[in-house]
XYZ file of C-alpha atoms in Angstrom:
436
model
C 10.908 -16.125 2.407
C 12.010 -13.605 5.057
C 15.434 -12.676 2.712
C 13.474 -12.815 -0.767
C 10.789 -10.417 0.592
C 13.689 -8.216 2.210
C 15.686 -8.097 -1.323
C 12.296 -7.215 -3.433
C 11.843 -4.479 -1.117
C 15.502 -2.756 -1.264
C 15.448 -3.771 -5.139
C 12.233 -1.196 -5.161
C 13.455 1.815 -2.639
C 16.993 1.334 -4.716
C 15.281 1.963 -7.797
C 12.248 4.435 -7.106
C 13.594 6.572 -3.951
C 17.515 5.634 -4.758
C 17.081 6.585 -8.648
C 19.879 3.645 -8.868
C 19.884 2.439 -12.526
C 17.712 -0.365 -12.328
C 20.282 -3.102 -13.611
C 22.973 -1.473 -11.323
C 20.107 -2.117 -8.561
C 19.395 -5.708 -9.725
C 23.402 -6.479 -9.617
C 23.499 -5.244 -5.750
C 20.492 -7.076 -4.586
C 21.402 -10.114 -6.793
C 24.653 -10.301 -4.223
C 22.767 -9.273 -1.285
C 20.418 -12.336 -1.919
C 23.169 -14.927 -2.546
C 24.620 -13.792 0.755
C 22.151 -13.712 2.841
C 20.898 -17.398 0.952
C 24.038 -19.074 1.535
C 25.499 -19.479 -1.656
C 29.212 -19.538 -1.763
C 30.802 -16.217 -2.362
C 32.833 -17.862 -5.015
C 29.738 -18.919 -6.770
C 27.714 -15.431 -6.822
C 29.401 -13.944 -9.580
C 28.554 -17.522 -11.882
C 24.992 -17.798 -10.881
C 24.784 -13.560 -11.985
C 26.122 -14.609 -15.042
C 24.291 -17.803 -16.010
C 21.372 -15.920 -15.249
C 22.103 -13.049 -17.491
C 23.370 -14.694 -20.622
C 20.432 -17.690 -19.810
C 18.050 -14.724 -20.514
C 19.520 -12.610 -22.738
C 20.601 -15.364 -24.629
C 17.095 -16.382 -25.504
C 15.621 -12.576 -26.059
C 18.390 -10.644 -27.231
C 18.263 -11.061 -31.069
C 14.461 -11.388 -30.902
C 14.513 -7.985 -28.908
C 16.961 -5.857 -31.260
C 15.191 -7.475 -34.757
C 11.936 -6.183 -33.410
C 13.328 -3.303 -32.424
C 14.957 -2.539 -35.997
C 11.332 -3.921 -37.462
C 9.491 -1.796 -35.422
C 11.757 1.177 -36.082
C 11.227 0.731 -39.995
C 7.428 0.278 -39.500
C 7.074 3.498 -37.574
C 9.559 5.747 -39.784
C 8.353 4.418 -43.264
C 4.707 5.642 -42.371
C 3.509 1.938 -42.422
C 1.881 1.649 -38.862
C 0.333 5.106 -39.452
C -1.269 3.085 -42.695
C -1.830 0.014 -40.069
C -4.014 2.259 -37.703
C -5.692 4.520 -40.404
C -6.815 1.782 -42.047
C -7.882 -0.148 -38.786
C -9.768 2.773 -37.427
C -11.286 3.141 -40.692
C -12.846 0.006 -40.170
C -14.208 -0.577 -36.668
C -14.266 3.176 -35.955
C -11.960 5.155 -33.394
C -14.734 4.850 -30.919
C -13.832 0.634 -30.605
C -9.997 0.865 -31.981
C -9.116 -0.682 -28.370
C -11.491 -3.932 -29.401
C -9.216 -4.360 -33.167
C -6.320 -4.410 -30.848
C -7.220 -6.816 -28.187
C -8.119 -8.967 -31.359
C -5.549 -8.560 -33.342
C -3.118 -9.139 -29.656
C -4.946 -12.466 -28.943
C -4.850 -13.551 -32.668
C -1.162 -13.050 -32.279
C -0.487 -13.946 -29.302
C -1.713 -17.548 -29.911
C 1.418 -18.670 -32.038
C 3.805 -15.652 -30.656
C 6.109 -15.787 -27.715
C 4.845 -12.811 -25.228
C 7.889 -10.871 -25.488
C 8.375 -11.588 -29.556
C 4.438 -10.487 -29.454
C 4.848 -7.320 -27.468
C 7.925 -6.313 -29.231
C 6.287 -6.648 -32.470
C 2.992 -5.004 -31.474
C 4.313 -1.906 -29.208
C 4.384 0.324 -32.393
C 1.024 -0.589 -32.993
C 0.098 0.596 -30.587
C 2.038 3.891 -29.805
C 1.062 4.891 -33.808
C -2.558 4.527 -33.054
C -1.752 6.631 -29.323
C -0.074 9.054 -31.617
C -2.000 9.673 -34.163
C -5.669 9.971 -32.404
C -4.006 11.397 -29.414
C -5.306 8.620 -26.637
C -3.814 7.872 -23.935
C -1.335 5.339 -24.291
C -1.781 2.578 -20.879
C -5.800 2.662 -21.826
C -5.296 1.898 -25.399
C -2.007 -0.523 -24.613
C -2.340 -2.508 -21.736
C -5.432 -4.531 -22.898
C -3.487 -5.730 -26.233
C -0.850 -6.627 -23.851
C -3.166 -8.374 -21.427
C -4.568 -10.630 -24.399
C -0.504 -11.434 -25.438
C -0.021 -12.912 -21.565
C -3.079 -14.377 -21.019
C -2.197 -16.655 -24.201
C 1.452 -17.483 -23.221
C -0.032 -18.416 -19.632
C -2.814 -20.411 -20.640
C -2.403 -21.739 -24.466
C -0.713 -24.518 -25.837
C 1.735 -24.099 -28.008
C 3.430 -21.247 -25.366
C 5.993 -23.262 -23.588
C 4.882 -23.473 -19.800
C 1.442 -24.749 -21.014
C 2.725 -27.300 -23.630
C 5.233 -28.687 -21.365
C 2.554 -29.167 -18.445
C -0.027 -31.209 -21.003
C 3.048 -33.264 -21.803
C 3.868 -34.126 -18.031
C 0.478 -34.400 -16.867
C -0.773 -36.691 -19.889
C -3.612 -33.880 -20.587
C -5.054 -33.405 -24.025
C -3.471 -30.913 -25.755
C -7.240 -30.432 -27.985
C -8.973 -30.281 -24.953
C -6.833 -28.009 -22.566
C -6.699 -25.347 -25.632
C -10.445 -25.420 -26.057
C -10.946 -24.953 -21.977
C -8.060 -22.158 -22.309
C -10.121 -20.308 -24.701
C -12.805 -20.359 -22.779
C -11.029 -19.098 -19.468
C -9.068 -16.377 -21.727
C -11.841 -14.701 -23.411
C -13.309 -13.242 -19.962
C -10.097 -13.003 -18.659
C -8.756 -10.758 -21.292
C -12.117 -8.280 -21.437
C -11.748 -8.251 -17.922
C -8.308 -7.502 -17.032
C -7.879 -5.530 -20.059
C -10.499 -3.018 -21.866
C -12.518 -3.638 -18.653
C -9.835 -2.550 -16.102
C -8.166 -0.088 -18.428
C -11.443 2.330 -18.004
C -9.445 3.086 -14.982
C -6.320 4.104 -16.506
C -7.106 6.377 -19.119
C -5.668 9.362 -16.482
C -2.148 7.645 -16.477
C 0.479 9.843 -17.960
C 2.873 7.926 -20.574
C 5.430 9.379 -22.758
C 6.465 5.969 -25.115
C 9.752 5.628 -26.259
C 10.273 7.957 -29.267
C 11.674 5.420 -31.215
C 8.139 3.911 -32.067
C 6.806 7.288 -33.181
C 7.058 9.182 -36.855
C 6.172 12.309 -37.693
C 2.706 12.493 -39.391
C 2.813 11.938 -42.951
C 0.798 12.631 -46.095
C -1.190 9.898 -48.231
C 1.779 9.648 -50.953
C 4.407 9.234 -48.468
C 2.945 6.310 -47.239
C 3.282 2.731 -48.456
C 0.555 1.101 -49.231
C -2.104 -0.952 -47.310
C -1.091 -4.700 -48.290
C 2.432 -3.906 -47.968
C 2.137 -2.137 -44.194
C 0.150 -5.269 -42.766
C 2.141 -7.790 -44.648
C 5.551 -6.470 -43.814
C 4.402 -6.119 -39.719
C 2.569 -9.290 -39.868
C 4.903 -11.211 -41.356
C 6.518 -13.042 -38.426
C 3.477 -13.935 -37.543
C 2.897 -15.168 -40.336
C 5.670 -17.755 -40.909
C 5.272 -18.662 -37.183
C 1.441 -19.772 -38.209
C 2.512 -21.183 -41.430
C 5.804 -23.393 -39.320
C 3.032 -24.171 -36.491
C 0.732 -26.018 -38.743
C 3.322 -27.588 -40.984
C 3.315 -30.607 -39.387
C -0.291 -31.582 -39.438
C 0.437 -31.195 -43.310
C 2.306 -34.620 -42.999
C 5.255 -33.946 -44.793
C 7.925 -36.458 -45.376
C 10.288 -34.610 -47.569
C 13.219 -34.735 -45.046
C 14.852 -31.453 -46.375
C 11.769 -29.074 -46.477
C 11.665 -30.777 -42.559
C 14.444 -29.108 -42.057
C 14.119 -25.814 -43.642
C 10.519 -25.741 -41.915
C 12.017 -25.801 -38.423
C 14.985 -23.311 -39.103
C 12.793 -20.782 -40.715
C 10.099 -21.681 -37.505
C 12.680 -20.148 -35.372
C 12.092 -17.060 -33.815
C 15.322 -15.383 -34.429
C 15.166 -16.256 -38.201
C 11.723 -15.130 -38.582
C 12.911 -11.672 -37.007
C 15.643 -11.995 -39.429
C 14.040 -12.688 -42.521
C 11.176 -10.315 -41.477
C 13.552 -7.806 -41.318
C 15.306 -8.196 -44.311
C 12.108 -8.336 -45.737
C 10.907 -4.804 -44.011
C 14.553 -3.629 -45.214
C 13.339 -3.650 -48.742
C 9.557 -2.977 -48.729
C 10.014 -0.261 -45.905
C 12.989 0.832 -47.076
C 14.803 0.450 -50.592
C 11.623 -0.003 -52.304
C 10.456 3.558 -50.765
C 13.678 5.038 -52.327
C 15.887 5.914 -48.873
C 19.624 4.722 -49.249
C 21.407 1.823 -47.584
C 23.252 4.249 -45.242
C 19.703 6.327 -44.669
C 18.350 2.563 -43.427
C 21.218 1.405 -41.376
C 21.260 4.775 -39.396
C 17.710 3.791 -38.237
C 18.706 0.544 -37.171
C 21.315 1.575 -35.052
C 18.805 4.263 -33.554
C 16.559 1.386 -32.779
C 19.638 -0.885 -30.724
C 20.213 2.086 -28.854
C 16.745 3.189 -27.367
C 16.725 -0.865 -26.411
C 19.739 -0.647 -24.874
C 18.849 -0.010 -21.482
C 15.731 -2.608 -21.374
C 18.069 -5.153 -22.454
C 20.404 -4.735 -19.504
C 17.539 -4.276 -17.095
C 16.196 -7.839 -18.303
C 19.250 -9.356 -17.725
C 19.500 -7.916 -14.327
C 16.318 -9.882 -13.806
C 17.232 -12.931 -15.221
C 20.528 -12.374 -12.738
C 18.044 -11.902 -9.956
C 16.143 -14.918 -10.257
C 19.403 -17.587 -11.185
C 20.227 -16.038 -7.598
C 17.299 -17.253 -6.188
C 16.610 -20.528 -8.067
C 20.178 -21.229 -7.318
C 19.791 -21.317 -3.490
C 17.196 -23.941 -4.039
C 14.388 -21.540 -2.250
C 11.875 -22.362 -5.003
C 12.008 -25.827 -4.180
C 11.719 -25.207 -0.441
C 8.628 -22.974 -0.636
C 7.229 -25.768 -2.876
C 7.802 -28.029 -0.348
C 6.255 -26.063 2.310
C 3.218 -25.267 0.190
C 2.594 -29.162 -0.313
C 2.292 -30.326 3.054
C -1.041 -27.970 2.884
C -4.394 -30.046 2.967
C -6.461 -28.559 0.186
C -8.565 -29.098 -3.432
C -5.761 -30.105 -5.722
C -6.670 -27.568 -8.322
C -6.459 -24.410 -5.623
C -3.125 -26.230 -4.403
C -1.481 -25.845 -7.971
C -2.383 -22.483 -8.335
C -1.643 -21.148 -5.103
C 2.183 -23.149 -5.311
C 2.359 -21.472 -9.006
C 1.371 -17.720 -7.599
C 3.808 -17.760 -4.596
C 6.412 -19.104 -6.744
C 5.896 -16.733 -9.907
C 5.730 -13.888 -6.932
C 8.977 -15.140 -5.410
C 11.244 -15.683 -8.561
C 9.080 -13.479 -11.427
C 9.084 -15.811 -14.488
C 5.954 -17.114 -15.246
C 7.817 -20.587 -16.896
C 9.503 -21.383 -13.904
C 6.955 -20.976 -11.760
C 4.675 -23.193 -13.752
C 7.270 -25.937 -14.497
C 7.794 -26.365 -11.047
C 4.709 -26.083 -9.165
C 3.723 -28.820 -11.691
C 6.232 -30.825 -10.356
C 5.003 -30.692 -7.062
C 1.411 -31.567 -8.069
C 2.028 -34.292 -10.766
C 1.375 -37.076 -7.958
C -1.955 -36.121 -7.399
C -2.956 -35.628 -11.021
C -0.894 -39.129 -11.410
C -3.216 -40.843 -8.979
C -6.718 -39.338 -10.277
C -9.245 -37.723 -8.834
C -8.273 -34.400 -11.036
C -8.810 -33.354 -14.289
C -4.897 -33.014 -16.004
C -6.297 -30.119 -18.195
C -7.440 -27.963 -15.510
C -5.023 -28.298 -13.554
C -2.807 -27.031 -16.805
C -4.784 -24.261 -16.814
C -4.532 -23.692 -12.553
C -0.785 -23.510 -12.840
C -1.097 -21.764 -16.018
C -3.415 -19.024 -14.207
C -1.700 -19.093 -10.772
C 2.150 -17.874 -12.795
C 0.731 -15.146 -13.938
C 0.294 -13.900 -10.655
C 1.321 -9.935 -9.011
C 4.439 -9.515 -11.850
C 6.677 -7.048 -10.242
C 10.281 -5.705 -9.954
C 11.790 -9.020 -10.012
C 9.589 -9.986 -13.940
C 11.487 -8.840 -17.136
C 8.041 -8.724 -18.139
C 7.214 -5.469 -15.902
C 10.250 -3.804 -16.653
C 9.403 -4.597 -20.882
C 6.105 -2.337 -20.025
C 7.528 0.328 -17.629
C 10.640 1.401 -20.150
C 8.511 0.515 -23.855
C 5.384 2.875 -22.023
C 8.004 5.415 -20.234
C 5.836 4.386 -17.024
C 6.299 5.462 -13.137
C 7.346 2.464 -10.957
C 4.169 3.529 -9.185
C 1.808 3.715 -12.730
C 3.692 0.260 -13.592
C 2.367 -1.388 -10.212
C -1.198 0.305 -10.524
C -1.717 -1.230 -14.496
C 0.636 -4.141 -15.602
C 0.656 -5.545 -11.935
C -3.299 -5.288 -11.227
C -3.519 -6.522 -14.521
C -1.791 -10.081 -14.309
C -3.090 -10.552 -10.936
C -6.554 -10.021 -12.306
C -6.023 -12.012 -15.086
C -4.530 -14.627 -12.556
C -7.644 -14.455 -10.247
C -9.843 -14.764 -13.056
C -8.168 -17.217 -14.591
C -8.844 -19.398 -11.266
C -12.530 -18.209 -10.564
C -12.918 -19.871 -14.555
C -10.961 -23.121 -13.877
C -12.925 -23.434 -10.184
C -16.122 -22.806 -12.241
C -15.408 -25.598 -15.161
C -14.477 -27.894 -12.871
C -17.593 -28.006 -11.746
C -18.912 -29.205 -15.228
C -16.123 -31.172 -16.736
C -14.354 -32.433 -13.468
């Protein structure tokens, strides 16, 4: 605990007093760690790069489609059509509510980093175009996108724990709505009063220059063409409760259900509505794509530095020894699987592995009764979300998308999962009360 706490510190002075690059910072303290852990030196380098191309590997197309979709959505004038017409209907005075709804809407069949990807230049239109500030108007959309991959089946921490615990899927979805709700106005528009005196610059890349009515395309066409992953990931997600037996539309079903092909197709289809259909050239479109890969290009190697970072540490096999240590602690089972979930989720940063294996630790006593299994989905659920920080490609997503301070980072996304961590438990402690 001593060496991880050590490491998180120097990763932090390396990268906000050292102004080190923060994946040149993440390599350094990823070898530091494995060091001072014990791992042998000729086994360092390999656990660096499992951990790299384990992450990148699973984000890396997703990231770069969104980024070309996004890039499209912003140039072509369609998210300045997205937020007109959105302010034009609940008013500019409540344009932070249509986003938290339209965040937690998403976010229910979305991946969080497909969802914030896809719904930063939302966002940073509607900051540019009614000139509010961006972490006020941002963070609670992004609040509502974790609170759903933390606590709602299908996201893959959740789905996996109903599956070991024997929960019910129904049930622990209808108990994670009712947790999320608060825990999203809370965390988010709630705690975001706070912020609005945060200065944020976002990435240019998500922001056009104003344009006129004609230039514009049209309504249906903006929101269909930005929505559109979402909607073939809704469409795949209830396909099989349509009972289907045709074995080939099977399989087309759950290769278009992908995420990387619905990025694809979505932005083939963006290509054309965004793009050829509003008269630019091939060349005119490709140069913006290759604009887009480029402002990514330095997220992408900062989340693989984290992924490096925490094969390091899983690696060593410190997550199972503070697991261990946690569970020789007498106390309610429910508190237990949070607290193991936090300490781990603080320790190694992602929110999946924290879950997955605090679950492991607890699945005796959910096995032998005496606690409700969909609670204690939720408990884990709540307790990896926990303080995200330095070692969370999640934090770094927000600090280089918003242009953020490491300081302004800590102070919003990292208050912000802890409170929606915290109040994620206070709702589980309080429903256990009812339905325990």
């Amino acid at each position: 605990m001593l060496v991880i706490f050590l490491c998180i510190v120097l990763l932090v002075l390396l990268v906000s007093w050292g102004k080190i690059n923060p994946f040149v910072a993440f390599l350094l303290v990823s070898i530091a760690a494995g060091l001072l852990l014990g791992i042998p030196v000729n086994k360092i380098t390999a656990s660096i790069q499992k951990g790299i191309g384990d992450i990148l590997g699973g984000l890396v197309i997703v990231i770069c489609l969104g980024a070309m979709l996004g890039k499209l959505v912003a140039t072509s004038g369609a998210a300045q059509r997205i937020a007109g017409v959105l302010v034009s209907a609940v008013g500019q005075k409540h344009i932070q509510w249509a986003l938290v709804a339209a965040g937690f809407i998403i976010g229910i069949p979305l991946f969080y980093g497909i969802g914030f990807v896809l719904m930063v230049p939302l966002i940073f239109s509607v900051v540019d175009k009614y000139k509010l500030p961006a972490v006020f108007i941002g963070l609670p959309m992004i609040a509502s996108l974790s609170v759903t991959h933390g606590f709602l089946p299908p996201h893959p921490s959740p789905s996996a724990l109903v599956v070991l615990f024997h929960a019910d899927m129904g049930k622990t979805f209808i108990y994670g709505l009712m947790i999320a709700i608060p825990a999203i106005i809370l965390a988010g528009p709630v705690f975001a009063t706070f912020l609005k005196k945060i200065p944020s610059a976002p990435l240019a890349t998500f922001r056009a220059a104003e344009m006129t009515e004609a230039e514009m395309p049209g309504a249906f066409i903006s929101f269909f063409t930005a929505l559109l992953p979402v909607l073939l990931l809704m469409l795949t997600a209830f396909f099989p409760y349509l009972h289907v037996q045709n074995p080939l539309m099977v399989k087309v079903v759950t290769l278009v259900g992908d995420p990387s092909i619905v990025m694809l197709i979505a932005l083939l289809v963006a290509i054309y509505t965004l793009g050829i259909r509003q008269g630019k050239s091939m060349a005119v479109i490709s140069g913006q794509l290759t604009d887009a890969v480029k402002d990514i290009a330095l997220i992408l190697l900062i989340i693989a530095g984290s992924g490096a970072f925490k094969e390091v540490l899983t690696a060593s096999g410190v997550d199972k020894l503070i697991a261990a240590r946690l569970g020789e602690l007498h106390m309610p089972p429910l508190l237990l699987g949070w607290l193991i979930a936090a300490i781990i989720r603080i320790s190694l940063g992602s929110a999946t592995v924290a879950g997955l294996t605090a679950a492991g630790i607890v699945a005796g006593l959910v096995s032998a009764g005496g606690v409700n299994p969909n609670l204690m989905v939720l408990a884990i659920g709540a307790g990896s979300l926990a303080f995200s920080h330095v070692n969370d490609s999640g934090f770094w997503l927000f600090k280089e998308y918003f242009n953020l301070s490491m300081k302004d980072t800590f102070r919003s996304w990292s208050v912000m999962e802890s409170l929606v961590s915290l109040i994620g438990l206070a709702g589980v402690l309080i429903l256990n009360v009812f339905v325990g």
